[in-house]
C-alpha positions as CSV (number, residue, x, y, z in Angstrom):
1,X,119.2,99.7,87.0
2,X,115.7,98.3,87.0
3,X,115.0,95.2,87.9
4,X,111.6,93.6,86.9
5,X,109.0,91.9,88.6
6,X,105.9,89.6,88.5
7,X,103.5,90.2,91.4
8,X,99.9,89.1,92.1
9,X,97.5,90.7,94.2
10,X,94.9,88.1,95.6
11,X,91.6,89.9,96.6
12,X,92.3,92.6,94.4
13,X,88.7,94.4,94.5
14,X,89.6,97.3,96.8
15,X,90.3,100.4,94.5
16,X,92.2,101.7,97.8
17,X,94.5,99.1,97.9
18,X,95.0,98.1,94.6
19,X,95.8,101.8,93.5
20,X,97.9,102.4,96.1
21,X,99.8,99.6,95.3
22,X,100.2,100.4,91.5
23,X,100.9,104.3,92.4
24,X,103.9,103.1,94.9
25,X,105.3,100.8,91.6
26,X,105.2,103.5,89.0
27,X,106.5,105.7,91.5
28,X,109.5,103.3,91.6
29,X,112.2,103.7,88.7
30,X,113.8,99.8,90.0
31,X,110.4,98.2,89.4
32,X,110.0,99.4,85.8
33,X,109.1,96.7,83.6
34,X,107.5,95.2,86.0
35,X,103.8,92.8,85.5
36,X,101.3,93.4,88.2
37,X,98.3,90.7,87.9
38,X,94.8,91.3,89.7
39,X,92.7,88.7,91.1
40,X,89.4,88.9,92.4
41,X,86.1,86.7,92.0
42,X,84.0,89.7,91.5
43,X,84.4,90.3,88.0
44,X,82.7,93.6,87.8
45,X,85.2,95.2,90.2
46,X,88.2,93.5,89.0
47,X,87.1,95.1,85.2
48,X,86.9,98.7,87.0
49,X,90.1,98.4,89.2
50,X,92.1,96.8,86.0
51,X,91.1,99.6,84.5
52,X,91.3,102.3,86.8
53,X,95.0,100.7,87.6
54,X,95.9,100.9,83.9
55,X,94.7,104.9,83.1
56,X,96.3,105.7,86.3
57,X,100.0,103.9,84.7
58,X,99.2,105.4,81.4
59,X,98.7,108.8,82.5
60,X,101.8,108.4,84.5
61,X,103.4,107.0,81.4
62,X,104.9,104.0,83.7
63,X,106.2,101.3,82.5
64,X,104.2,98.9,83.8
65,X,102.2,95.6,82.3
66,X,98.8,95.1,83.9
67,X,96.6,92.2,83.4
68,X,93.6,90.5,85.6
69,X,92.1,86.9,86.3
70,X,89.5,85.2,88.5
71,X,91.8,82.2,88.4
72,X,93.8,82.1,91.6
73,X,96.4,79.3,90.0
74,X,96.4,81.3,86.7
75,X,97.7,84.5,88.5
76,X,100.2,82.8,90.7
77,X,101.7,81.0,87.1
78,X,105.8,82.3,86.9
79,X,105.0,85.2,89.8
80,X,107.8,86.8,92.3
81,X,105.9,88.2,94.4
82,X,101.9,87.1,96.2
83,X,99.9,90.2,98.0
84,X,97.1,88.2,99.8
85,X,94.4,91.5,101.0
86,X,91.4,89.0,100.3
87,X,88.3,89.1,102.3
88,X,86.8,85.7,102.6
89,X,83.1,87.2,103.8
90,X,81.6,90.6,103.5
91,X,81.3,93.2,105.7
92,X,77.2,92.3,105.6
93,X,78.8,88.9,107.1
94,X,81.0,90.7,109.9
95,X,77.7,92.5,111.4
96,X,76.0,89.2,111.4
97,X,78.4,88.3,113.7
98,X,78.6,90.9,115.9
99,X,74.9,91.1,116.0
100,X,75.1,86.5,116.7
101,X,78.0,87.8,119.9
102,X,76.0,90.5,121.0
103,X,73.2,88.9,121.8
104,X,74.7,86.5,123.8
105,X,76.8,89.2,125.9
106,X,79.8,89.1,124.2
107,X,81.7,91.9,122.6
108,X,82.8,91.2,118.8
109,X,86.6,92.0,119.1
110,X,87.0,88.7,121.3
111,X,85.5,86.1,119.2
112,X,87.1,85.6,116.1
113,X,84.7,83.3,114.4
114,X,85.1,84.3,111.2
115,X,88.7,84.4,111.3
116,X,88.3,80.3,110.2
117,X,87.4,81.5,106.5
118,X,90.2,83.1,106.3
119,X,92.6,80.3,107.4
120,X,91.2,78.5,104.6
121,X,91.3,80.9,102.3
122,X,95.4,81.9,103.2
123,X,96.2,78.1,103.4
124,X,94.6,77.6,100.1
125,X,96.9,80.9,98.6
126,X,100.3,79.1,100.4
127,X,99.7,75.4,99.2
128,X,98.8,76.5,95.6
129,X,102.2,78.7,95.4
130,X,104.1,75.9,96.8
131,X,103.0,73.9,93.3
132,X,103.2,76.5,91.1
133,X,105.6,79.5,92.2
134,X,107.3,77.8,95.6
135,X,110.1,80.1,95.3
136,X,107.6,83.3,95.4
137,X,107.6,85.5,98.6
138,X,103.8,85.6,100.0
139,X,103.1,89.0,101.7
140,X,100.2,88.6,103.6
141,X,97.9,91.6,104.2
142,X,94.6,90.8,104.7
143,X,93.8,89.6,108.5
144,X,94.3,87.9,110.6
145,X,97.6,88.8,110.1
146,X,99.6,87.4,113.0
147,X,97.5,84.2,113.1
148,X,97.7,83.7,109.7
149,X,101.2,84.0,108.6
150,X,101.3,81.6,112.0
151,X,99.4,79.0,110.3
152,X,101.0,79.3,106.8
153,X,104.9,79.0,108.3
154,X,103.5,76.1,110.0
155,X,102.0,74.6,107.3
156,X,103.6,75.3,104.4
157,X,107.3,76.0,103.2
158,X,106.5,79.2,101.5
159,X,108.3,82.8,102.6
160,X,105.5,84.5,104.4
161,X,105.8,88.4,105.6
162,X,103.1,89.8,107.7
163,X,102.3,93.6,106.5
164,X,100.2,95.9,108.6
165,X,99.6,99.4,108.7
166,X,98.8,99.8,112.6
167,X,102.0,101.5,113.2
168,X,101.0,104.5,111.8
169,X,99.1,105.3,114.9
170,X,102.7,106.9,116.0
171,X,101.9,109.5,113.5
172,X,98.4,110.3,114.7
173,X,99.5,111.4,118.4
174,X,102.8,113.4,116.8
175,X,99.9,115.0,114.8
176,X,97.9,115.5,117.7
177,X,100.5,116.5,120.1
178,X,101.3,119.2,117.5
179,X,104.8,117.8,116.2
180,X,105.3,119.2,112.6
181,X,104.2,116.3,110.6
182,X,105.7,117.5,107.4
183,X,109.2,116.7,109.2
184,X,108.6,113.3,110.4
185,X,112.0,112.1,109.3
186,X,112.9,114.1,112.8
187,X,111.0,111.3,114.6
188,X,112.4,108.5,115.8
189,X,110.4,105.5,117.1
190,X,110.4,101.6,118.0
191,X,106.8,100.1,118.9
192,X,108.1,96.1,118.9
193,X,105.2,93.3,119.9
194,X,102.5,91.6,117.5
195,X,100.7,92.3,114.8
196,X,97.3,94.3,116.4
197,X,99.5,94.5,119.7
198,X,102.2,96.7,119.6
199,X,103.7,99.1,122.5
200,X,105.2,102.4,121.9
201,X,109.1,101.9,123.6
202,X,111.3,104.6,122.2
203,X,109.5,107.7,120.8
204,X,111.9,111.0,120.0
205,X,111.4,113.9,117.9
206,X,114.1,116.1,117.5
207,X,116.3,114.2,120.5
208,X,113.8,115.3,122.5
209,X,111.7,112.5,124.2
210,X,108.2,112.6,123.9
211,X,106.2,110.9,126.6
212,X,106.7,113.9,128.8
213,X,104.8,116.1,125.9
214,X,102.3,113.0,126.0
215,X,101.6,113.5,129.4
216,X,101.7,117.1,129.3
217,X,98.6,117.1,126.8
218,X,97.0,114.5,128.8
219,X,96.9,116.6,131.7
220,X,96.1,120.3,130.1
221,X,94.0,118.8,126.7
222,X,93.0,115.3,127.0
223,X,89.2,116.0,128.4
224,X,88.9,118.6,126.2
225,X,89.8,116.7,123.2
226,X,88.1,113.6,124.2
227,X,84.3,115.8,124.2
228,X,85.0,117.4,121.2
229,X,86.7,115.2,118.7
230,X,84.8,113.6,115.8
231,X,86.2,110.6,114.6
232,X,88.0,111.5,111.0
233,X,88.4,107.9,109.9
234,X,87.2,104.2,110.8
235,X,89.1,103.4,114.0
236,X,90.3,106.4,115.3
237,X,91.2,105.7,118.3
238,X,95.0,106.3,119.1
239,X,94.2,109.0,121.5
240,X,90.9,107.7,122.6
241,X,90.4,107.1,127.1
242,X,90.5,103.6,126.4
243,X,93.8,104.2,125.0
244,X,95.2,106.8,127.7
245,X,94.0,104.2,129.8
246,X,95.9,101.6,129.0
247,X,99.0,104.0,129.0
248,X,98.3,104.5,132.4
249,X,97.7,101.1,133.2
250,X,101.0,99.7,131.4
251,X,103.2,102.4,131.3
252,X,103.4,102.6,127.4
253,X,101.2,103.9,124.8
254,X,99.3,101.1,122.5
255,X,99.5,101.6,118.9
256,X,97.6,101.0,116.3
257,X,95.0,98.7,116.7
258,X,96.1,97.8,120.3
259,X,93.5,99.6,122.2
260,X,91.1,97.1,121.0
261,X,92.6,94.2,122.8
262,X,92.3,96.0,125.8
263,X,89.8,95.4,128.7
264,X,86.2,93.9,128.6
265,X,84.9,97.3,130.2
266,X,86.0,99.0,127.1
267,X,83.4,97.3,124.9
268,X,80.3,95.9,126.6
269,X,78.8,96.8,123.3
270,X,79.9,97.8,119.9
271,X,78.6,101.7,120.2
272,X,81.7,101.5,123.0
């Protein structure tokens, strides 16, 4: 039996996000019915992804109600459900900073100075639902995750969830390794810690243990994948040195975005 909802999606510019999300609804018989309302300040790409969003439903022939608004409190009027992936600053804004830390000797991933915009930004999501949909679950996406979520528990009395993807990086080395990814329900896996810090604990495929295969490729692959790989996609890094490195170092793999909190010496620059 289906069961309804109302769910807004703050930032909602990104057509990979936003389409992802409304594919994972109409692919959902429980959520039919349901209302999903975009937000975004940039009205030219909320216009292409509400419309982009509503083809794909149609096509689909989903039951699904899709409307859009660059009012933040009109969105969050009567919702069930808040997806926060907003970006307060642009990438344009991001290199500015690394360019401001580099120049002073400092490696971007440690200085989080535009992490403040977005603590506004996420506190400004929480307090408005707490006057106009306080019994809404927030599901907070865009980053700083960890710090965020932090803030608005803190803060506020709304129900906050943290949602990342890093733990997907499990996937990359069964795919490097040479598991059979179309089987992953075979793999079994725990990789417990904080958002963008996460260690790899229990990793089995087919009650077979896997660090041993790990270590196996390190030692007969490793050098040759690490002087041939191209990187496929922005931060691929699960089987990078720096990573390996820190497996050696700590005795469990990083995952995700880990590697990135790891050692100055990984990152004198950003090319590193």
């Amino acid at each position: 039996m289906a069961t309804p909802i109302k769910l807004a999606v703050i930032g909602a510019g990104s057509a990979q996000f936003s389409l992802g999300l409304v594919k994972d609804i109409c692919l959902t018989p429980n959520l039919a019915g349901s209302e999903v309302v975009f937000m975004d300040i940039d009205e030219e790409r909320l216009a292409m992804i509400r419309r982009l969003a509503e083809r794909y439903a149609g096509e689909l022939g989903a039951d699904l109600r899709i409307s859009s608004t660059t009012d933040r409190r009109a969105a969050l009027q009567d919702v069930d459900f808040v997806i926060n992936t907003a970006a307060v600053k642009s990438h344009a804004h991001q290199r500015a900073i690394r360019d401001v830390t580099a120049k002073h000797g400092y490696y971007y991933g440690g200085v989080k100075l535009g992490s403040f915009y977005q603590f506004d930004l996420m506190l400004g999501v929480a307090r408005d639902m707490e006057e106009i949909c306080p019994d809404a679950w927030l599901i907070q996406s865009g980053n700083p995750v960890f710090q965020g979520c932090t803030l608005m528990t803190r803060e506020t009395d709304i129900k906050v969830c943290g949602l990342c993807h890093g733990h997907y990086g499990v996937y990359r080395i069964a795919e490097v390794l040479g598991l059979e990814v179309d089987k992953m329900e075979d793999l079994t896996w725990e990789a417990p810690g904080l958002n963008h810090n996460i260690w790899l604990t229990h990793f089995i495929h087919n009650a077979q243990d896997v660090y041993p295969l790990l270590d196996a490729w390190i030692e007969e692959h490793g050098e040759e994948y690490w002087n041939s790989h191209v990187a496929e996609r922005t931060h691929d890094i699960q089987m990078s040195r720096g990573t390996i490195h820190q497996y050696r170092m700590f005795g469990l793999m990083p995952i995700g975005d880990t590697p990135l909190r790891g050692g100055w010496w990984y990152h004198t620059v950003i090319a590193t």
